[in-house]
Short mmCIF file of C-alpha atoms and ligand atoms in Angstrom, two decimals:
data_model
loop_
_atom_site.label_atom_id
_atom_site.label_comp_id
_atom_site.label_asym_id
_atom_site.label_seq_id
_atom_site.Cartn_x
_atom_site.Cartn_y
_atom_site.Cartn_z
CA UNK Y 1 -5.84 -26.08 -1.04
CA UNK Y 2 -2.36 -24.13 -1.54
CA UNK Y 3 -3.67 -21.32 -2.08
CA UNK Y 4 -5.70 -21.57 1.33
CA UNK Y 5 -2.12 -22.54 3.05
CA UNK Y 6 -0.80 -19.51 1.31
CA UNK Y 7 -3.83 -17.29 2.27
CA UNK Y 8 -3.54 -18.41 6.12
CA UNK Y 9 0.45 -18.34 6.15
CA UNK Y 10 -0.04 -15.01 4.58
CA UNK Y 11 -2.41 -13.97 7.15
CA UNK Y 12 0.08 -14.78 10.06
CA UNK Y 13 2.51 -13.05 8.40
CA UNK Y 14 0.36 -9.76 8.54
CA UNK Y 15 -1.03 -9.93 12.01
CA UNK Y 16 2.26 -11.32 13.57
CA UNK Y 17 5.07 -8.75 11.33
CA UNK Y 18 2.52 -6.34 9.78
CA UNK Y 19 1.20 -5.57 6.86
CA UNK Y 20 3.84 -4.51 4.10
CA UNK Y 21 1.79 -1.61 3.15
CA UNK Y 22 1.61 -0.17 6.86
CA UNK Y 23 5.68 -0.58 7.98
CA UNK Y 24 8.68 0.18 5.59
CA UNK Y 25 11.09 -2.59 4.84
CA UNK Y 26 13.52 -1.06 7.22
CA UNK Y 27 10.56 -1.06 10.12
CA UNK Y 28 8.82 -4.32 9.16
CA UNK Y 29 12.67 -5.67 9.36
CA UNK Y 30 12.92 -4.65 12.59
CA UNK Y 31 9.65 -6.29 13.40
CA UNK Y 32 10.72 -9.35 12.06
CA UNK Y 33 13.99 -9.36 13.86
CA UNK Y 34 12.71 -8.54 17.24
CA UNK Y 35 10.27 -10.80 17.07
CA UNK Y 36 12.87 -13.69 15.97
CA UNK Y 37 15.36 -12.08 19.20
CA UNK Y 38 12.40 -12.59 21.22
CA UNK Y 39 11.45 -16.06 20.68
CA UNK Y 40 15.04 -17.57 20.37
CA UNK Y 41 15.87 -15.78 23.75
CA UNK Y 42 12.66 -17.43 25.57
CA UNK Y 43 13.63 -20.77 23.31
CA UNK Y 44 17.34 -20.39 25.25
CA UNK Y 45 16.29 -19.25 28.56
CA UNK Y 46 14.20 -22.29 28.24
CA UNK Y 47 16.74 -24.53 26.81
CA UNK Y 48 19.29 -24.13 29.15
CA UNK Y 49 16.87 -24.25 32.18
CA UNK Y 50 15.99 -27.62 30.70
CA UNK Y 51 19.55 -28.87 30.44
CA UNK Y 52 20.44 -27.42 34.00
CA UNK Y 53 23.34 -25.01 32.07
CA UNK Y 54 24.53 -22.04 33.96
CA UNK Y 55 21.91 -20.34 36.25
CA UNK Y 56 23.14 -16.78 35.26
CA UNK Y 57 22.92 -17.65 31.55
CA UNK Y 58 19.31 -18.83 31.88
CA UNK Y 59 18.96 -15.48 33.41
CA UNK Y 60 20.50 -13.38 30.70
CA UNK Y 61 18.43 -14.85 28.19
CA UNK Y 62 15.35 -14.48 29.63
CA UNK Y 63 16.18 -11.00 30.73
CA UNK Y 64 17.16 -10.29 27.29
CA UNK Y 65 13.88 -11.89 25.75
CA UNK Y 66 11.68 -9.56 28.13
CA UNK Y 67 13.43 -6.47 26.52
CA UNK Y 68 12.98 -8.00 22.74
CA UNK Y 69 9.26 -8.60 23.94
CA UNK Y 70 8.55 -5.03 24.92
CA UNK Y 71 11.16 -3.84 21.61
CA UNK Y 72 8.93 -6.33 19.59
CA UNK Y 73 5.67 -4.34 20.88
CA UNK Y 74 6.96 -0.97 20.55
CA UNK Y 75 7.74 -1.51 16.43
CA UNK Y 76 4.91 -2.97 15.88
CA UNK Y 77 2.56 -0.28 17.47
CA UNK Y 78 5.34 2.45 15.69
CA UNK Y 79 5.66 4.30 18.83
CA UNK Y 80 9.14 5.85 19.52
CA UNK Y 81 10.62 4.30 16.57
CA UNK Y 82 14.45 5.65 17.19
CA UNK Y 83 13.69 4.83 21.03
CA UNK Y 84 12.55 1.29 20.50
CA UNK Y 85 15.90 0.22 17.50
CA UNK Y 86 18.20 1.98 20.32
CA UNK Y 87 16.74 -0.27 23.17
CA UNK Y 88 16.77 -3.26 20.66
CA UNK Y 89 20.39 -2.65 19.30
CA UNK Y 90 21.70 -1.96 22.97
CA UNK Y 91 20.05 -5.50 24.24
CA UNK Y 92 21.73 -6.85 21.59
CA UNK Y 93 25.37 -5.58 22.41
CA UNK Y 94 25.07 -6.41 25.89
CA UNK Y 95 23.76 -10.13 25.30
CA UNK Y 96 27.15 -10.88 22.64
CA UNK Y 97 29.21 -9.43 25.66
CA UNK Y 98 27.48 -11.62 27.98
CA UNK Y 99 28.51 -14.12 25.39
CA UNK Y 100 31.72 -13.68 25.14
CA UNK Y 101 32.24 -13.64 28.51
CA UNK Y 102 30.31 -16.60 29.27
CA UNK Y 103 31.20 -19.02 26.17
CA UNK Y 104 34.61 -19.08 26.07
CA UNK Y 105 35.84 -15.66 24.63
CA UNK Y 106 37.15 -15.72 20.65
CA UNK Y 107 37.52 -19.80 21.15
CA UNK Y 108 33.98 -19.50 21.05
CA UNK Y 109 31.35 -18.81 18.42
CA UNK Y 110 31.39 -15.07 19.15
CA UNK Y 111 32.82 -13.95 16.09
CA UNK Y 112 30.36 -15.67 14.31
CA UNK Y 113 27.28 -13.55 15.85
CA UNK Y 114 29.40 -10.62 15.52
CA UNK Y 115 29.33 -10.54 12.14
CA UNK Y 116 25.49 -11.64 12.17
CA UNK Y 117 24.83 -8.10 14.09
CA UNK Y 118 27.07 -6.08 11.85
CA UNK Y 119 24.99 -7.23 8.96
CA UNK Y 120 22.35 -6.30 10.83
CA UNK Y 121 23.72 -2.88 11.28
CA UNK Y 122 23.95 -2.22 7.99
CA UNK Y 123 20.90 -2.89 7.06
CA UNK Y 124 18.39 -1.42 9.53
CA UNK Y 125 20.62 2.03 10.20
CA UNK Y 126 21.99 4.72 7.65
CA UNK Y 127 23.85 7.74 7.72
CA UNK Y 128 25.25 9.32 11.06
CA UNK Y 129 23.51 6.63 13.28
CA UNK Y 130 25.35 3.97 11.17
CA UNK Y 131 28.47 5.92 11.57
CA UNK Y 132 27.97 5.37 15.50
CA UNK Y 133 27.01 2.11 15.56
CA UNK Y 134 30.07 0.99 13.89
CA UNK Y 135 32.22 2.96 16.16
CA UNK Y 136 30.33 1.54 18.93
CA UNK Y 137 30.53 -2.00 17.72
CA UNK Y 138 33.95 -1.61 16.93
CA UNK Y 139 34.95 0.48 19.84
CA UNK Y 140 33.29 -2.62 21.80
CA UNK Y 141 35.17 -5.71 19.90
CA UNK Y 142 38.36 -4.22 20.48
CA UNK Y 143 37.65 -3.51 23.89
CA UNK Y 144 37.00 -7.70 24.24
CA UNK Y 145 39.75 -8.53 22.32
CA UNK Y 146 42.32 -6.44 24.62
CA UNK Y 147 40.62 -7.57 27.89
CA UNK Y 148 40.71 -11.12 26.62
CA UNK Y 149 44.22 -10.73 25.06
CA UNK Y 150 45.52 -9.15 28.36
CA UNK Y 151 43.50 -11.14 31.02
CA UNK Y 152 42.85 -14.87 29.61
CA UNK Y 153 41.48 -16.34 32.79
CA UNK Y 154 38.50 -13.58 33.26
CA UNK Y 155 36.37 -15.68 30.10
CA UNK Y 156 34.49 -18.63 31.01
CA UNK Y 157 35.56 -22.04 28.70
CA UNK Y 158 33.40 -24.14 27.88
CA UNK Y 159 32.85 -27.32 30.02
CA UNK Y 160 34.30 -29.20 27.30
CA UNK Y 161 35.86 -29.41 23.34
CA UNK Y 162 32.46 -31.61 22.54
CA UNK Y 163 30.21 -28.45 23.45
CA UNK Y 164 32.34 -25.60 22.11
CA UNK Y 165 32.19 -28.04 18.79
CA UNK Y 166 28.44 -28.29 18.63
CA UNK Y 167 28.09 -24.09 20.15
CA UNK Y 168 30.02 -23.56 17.09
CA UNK Y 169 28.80 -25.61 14.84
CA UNK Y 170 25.00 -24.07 15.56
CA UNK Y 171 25.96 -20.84 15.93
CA UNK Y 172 27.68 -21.23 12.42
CA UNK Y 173 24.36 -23.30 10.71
CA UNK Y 174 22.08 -19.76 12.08
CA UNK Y 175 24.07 -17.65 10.95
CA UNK Y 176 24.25 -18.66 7.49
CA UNK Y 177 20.37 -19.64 7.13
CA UNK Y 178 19.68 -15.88 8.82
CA UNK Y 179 22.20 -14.21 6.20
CA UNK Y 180 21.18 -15.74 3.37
CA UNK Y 181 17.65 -15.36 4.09
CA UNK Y 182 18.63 -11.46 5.02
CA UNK Y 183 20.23 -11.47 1.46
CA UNK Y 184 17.64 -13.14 -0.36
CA UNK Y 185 15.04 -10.92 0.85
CA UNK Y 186 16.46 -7.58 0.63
CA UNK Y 187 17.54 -8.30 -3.06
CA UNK Y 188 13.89 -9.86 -3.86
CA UNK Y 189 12.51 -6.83 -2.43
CA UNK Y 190 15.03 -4.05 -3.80
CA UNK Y 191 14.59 -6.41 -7.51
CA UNK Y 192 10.51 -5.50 -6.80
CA UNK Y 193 10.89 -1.88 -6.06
CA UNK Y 194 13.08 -1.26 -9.34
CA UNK Y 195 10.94 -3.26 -11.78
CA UNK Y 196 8.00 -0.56 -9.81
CA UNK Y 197 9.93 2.32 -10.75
CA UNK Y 198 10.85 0.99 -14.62
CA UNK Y 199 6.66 0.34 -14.54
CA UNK Y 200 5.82 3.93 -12.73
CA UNK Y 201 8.28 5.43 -15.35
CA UNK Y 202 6.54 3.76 -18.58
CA UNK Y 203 2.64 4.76 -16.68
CA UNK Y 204 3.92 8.19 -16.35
CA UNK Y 205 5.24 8.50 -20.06
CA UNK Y 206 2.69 7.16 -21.36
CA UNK Y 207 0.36 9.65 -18.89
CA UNK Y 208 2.27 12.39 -20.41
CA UNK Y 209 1.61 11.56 -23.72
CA UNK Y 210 -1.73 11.02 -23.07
CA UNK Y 211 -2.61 14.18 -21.40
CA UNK Y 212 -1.24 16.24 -23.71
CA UNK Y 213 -3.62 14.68 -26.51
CA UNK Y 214 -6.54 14.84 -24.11
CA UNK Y 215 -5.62 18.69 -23.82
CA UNK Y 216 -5.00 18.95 -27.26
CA UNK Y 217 -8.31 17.96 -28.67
CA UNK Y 218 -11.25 20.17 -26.45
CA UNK Y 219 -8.81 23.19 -26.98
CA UNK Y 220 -8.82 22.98 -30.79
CA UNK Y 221 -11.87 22.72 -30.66
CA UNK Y 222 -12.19 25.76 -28.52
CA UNK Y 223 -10.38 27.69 -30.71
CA UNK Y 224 -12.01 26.55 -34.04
CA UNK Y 225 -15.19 27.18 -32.82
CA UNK Y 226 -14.70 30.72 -31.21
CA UNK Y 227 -12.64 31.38 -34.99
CA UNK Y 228 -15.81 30.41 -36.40
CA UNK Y 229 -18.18 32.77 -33.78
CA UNK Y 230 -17.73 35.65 -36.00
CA UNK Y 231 -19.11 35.06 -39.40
CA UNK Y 232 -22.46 32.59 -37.84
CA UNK Y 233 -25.80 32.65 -37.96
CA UNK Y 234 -27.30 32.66 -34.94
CA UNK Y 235 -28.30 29.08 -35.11
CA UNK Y 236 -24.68 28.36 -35.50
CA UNK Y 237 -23.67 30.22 -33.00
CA UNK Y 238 -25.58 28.40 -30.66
CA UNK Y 239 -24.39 25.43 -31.70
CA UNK Y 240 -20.82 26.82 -31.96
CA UNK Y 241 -21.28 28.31 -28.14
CA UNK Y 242 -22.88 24.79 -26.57
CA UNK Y 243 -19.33 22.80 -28.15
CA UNK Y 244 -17.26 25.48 -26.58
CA UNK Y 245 -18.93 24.85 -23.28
CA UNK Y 246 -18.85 21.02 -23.54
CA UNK Y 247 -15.20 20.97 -24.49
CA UNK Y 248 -14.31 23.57 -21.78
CA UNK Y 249 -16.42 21.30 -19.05
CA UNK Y 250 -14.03 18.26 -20.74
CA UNK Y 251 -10.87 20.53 -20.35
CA UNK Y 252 -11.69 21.53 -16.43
CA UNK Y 253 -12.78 18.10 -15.77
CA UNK Y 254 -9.11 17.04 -16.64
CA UNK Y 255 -7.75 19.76 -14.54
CA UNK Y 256 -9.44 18.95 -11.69
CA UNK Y 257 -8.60 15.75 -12.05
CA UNK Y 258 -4.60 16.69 -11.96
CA UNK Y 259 -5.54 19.12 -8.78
CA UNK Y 260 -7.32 15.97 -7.33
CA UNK Y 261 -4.36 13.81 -7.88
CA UNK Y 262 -1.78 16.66 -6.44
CA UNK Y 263 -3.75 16.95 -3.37
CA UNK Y 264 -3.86 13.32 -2.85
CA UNK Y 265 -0.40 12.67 -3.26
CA UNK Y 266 0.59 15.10 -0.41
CA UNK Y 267 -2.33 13.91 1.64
CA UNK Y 268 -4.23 17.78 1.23
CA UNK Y 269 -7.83 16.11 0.73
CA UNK Y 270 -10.19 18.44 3.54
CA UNK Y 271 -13.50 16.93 3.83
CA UNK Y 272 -16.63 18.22 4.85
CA UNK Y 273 -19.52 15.94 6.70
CA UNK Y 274 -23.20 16.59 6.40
CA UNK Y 275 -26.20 14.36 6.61
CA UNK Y 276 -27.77 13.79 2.86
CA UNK Y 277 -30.54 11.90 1.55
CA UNK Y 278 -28.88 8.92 -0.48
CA UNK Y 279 -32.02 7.90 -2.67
CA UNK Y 280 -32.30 12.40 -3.62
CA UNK Y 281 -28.55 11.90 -4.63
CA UNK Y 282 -29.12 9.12 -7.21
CA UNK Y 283 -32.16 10.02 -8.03
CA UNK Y 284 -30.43 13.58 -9.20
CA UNK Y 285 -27.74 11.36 -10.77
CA UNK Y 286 -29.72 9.67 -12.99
CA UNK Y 287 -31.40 12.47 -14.57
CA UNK Y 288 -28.05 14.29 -14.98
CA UNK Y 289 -27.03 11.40 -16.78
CA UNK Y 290 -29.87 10.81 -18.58
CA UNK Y 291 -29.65 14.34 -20.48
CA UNK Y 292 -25.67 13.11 -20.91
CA UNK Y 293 -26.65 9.96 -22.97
CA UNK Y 294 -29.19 11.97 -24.82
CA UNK Y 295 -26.57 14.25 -25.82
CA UNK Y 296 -24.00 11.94 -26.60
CA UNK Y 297 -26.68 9.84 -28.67
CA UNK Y 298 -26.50 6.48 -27.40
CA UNK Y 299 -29.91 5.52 -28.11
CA UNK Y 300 -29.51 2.02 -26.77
CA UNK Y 301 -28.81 2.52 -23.43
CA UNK Y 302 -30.67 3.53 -20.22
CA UNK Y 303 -30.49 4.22 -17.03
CA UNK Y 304 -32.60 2.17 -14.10
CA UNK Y 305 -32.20 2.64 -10.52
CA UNK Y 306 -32.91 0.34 -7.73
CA UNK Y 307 -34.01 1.98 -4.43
CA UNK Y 308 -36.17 1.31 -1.61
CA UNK Y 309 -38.89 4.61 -1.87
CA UNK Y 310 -40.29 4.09 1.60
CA UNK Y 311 -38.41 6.32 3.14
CA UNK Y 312 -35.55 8.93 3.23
CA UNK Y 313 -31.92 6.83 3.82
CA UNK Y 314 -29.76 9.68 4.82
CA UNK Y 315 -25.67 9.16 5.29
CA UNK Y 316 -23.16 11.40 7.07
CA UNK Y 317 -20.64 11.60 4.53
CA UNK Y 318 -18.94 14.39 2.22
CA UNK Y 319 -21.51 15.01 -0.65
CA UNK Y 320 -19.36 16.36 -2.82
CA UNK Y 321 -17.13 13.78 -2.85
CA UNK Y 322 -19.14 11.15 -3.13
CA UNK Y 323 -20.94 12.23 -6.11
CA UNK Y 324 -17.32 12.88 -7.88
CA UNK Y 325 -17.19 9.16 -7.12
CA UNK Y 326 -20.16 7.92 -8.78
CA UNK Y 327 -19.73 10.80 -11.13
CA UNK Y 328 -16.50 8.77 -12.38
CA UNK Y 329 -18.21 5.39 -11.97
CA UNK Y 330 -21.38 6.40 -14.37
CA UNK Y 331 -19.05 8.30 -16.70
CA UNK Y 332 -17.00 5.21 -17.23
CA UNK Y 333 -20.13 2.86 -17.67
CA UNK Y 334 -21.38 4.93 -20.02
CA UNK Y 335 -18.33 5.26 -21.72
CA UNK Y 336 -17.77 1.33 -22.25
CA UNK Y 337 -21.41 0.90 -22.65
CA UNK Y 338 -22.95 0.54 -25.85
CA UNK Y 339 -26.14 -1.39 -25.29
CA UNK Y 340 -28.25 -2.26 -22.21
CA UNK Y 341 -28.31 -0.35 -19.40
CA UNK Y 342 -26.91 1.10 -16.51
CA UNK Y 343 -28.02 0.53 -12.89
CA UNK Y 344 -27.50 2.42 -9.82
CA UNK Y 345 -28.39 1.09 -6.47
CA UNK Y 346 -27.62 0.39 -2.84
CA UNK Y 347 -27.74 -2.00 0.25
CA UNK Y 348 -27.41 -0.71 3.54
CA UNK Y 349 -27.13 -2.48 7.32
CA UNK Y 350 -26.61 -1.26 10.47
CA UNK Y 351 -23.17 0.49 10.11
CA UNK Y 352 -22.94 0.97 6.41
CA UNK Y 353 -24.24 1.11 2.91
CA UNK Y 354 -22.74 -0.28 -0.30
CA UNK Y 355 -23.83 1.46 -3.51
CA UNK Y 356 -23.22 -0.20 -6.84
CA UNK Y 357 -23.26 1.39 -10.55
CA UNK Y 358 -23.53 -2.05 -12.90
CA UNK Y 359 -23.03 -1.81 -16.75
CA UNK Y 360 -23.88 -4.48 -19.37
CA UNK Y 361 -20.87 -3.32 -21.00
CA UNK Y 362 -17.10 -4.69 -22.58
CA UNK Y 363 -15.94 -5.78 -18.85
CA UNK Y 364 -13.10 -6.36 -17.72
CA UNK Y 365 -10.51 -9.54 -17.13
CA UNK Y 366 -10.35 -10.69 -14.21
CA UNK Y 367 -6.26 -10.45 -13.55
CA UNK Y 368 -6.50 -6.85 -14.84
CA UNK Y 369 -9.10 -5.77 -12.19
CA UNK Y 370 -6.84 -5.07 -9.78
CA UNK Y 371 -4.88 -3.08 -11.48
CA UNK Y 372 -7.49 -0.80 -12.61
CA UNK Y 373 -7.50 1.09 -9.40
CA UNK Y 374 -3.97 2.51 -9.99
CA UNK Y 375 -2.78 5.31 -10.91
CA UNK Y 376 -2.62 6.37 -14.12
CA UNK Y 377 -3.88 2.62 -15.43
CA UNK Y 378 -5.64 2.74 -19.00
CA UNK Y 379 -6.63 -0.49 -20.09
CA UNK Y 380 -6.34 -1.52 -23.78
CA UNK Y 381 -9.40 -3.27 -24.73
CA UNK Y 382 -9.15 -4.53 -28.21
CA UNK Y 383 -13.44 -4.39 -29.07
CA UNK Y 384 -13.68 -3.66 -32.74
CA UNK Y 385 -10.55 -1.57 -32.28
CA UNK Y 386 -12.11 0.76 -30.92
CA UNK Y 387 -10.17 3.80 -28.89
CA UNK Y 388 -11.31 4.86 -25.78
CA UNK Y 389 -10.30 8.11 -24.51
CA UNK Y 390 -9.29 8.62 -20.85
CA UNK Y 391 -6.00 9.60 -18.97
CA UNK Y 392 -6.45 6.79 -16.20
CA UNK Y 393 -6.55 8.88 -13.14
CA UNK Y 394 -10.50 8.47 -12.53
CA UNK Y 395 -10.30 5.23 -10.52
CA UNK Y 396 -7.41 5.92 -9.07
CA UNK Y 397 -8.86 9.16 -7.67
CA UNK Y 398 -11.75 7.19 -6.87
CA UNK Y 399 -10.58 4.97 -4.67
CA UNK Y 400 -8.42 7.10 -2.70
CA UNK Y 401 -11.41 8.85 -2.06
CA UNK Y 402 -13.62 6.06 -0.90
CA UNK Y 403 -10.48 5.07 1.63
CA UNK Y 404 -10.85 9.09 3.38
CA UNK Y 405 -14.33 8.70 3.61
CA UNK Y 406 -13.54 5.58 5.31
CA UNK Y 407 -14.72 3.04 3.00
CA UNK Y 408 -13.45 0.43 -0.17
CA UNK Y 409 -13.97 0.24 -3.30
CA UNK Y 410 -14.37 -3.06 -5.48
CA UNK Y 411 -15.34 -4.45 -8.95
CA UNK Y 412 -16.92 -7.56 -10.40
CA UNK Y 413 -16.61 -7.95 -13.73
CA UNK Y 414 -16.70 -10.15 -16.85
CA UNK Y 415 -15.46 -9.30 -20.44
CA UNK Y 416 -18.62 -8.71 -23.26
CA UNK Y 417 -20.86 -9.35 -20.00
CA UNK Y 418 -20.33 -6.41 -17.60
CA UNK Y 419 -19.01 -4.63 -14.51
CA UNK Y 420 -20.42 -3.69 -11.52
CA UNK Y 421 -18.35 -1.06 -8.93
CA UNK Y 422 -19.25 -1.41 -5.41
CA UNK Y 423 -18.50 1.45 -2.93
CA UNK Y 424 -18.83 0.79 0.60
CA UNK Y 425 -19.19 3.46 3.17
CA UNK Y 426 -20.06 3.70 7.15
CA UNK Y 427 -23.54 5.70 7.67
CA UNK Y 428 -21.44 7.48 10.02
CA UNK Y 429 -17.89 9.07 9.44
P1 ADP M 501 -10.00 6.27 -17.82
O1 ADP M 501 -9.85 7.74 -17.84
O2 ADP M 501 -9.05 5.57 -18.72
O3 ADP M 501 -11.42 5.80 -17.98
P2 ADP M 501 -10.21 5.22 -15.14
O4 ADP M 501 -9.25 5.30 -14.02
O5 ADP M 501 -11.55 5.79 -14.91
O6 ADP M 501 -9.50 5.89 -16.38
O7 ADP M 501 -10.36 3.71 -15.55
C1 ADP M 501 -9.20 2.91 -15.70
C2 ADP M 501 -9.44 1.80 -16.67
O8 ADP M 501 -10.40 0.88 -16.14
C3 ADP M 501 -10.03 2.28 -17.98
O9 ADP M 501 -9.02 2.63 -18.91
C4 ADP M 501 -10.84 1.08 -18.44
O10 ADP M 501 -10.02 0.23 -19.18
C5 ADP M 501 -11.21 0.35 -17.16
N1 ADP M 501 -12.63 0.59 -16.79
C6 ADP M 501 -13.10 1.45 -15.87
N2 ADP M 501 -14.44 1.38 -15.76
C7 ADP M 501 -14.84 0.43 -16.62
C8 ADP M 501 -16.13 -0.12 -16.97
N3 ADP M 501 -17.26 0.30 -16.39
N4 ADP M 501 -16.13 -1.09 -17.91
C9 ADP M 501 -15.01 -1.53 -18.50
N5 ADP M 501 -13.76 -1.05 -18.21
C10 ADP M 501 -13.68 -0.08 -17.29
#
């Protein structure tokens, strides 16, 4: 029952401020804020119309929410970013000099909302902007406080001490439940982002450490066996020859794999669409595989696939990448497979198809399935202490894949039981 509350509160949050991944903190701020300017500027146009206050007022206000409203749009579609904080921040100033003009100058609760925009200030620009902001702002409250100072009578006091009491009063209870929900926030989210980096700092030792043992080992064995080439018999050096190859195909597998990474990271993936028949690819797959598990001796295990053989399914999607998908997602079922067997297989509708690679094999827990899919991620699973190599970037690579061809990636899994790895793409990119 919470947790539907929390899903559907959740879900508000999203559509109404965005999604966290989608905006920075910064721009999902601003969201926030303009949205908040918006409604509390309709709630006060509407307010004061209700309680028959000053005409012009109710005018302001609603003026002023029509400009948060379009401000409000603009961030969240992320068009003319600089534009749309500029129009917001200028609304702003001119609504607090409305206000001081209209409720009672510096006996009012100006100063009060002053200091609620300056805090906003701070937070939402940086740098030279920042710089002018504060010039403006401060160029602006001086500006009130000689006008007022030299010409008393031009402010308009409130109607009486009962109203400037309860203006204050308000104005005072917002701005402390705003601030302290500012402060709250941008320390809970500054608190996440450093216990991220202490986290990405450990994956990437850890990485490093790793790799350099996964280099390691194929190269010595490189090197011992081509040491060895010269005094063989030829049966040997066969034998010799076929390591060397497997160990080099290990060593450019991890290479790739770095290259793969690198070009993710700066967003360099190029992909290119042709129409291929699904059931050929698996079919292909399998046999590959098949010659793998031979190799690798793992008598107990074998591969079935689940197809429809009426006809040819064909998909418009990069081939290449989407066997290096499933080539990871076999791999990795054979590698925590002991026993059983591996199936490959598909669903399709109308608009897309959802292949699966399932494994009988060690599983995984449920609250560590989500974290599989990052980068650098190496689970330790404690089966009979055994060590599984890996350097944790297949997945990762995997799924950022499956999200440029326009698809997701998911897993279902339970520990001595199985997994299964569901990609979904479109039939057409
Ligand atoms: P690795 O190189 O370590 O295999 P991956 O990114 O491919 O890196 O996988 C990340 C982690 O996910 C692995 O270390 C492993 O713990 C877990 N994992 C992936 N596939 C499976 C599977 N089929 N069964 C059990 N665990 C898996």
């Amino acid at each position: 029952m919470k947790s539907m509350l929390q899903r559907t509160i959740n879900n508000i949050d999203r559509v109404v401020f965005g999604s966290k991944e989608n905006y920075s903190f910064e721009h999902r701020f601003l969201n926030v804020a303009s949205f908040l300017a918006a409604s509390m500027a309709l709630l006060g146009s509407a307010s004061n119309l209700i309680a028959g206050l000053s005409s012009k007022l109710t005018i302001y206000t609603f003026a002023a929410s029509l400009v948060f409203i379009s401000t409000y749009l603009l961030f969240i579609s992320k068009k003319w970013y600089l534009f749309s904080k500029s129009l917001f921040f200028s609304a702003i100033f001119l609504l607090l000099d409305i206000l001081w003009y209209e409720n009672g100058g510096v006996s009012g609760a100006i100063l009060i909302v002053y200091l609620s925009f300056l805090v906003l200030s701070l937070l939402v620009w940086s740098g030279k902007q920042l710089i002018i902001i504060i010039l403006l702002f401060s160029g602006n409250f001086l500006g009130l406080m000689y006008i007022e100072y030299n010409v008393p009578d031009l402010v308009i006091m409130y109607p009486s001490i009962e109203v400037r009491f309860y203006d204050i009063i308000l104005t005072t209870f917002l701005f402390i439940i705003t601030t302290s929900v500012i402060v709250l926030k941008t320390k809970n989210y500054y608190e996440k982002e450093k216990q991220r980096a202490i986290l990405s700092d450990q994956l990437k030792t850890s990485f490093l450490a790793n790799i350099s043992h996964e280099i390691r080992t194929p190269m010595n064995s490189i090197i011992g066996f081509s040491q060895l080439l010269d005094d063989a018999t030829d049966n040997e050096r066969t034998e010799y020859i076929d390591n060397i190859n497997k160990q080099g195909d290990i060593l450019l597998k991890l290479i790739n794999d770095i290259i793969d990474v690198a070009q993710i990271e700066s967003d360099d993936i190029e992909l290119e669409y042709s129409i291929i028949d699904i059931n050929k690819l698996i079919i292909d797959l399998k046999k590959s595989f098949e010659q793998r598990i031979d190799q690798i001796g793992k008598e107990g295990l074998k591969i079935l696939i689940d197809i429809p053989d009426s006809s040819e399914i064909i998909i418009e999607t990069d081939v290449k990448r989407l066997s290096q998908i499933l080539y990871n997602l076999i791999s990795n079922a054979i590698k925590y497979t002991d026993e059983g067997a591996i199936k490959l297989g598909y669903k399709k509708d109308i608009d897309n198809i959802e292949i699966y690679v399932r494994d009988t094999g060690i599983g995984i827990p449920e609250k560590l399935q989500a974290d599989i899919f990052h980068k650098f991620r190496k689970l330790n699973h404690n089966t009979d202490q055994k060590l599984y190599r890996g350097t944790g970037l297949g997945l990762f690579i995997s799924n950022q894949l499956v999200k440029k061809l326009k698809g997701s990636i998911r897993v279902e899994s339970k520990p001595n039981v199985g997994s299964t790895f569901y990609i979904k793409l479109p039939l057409n990119y």
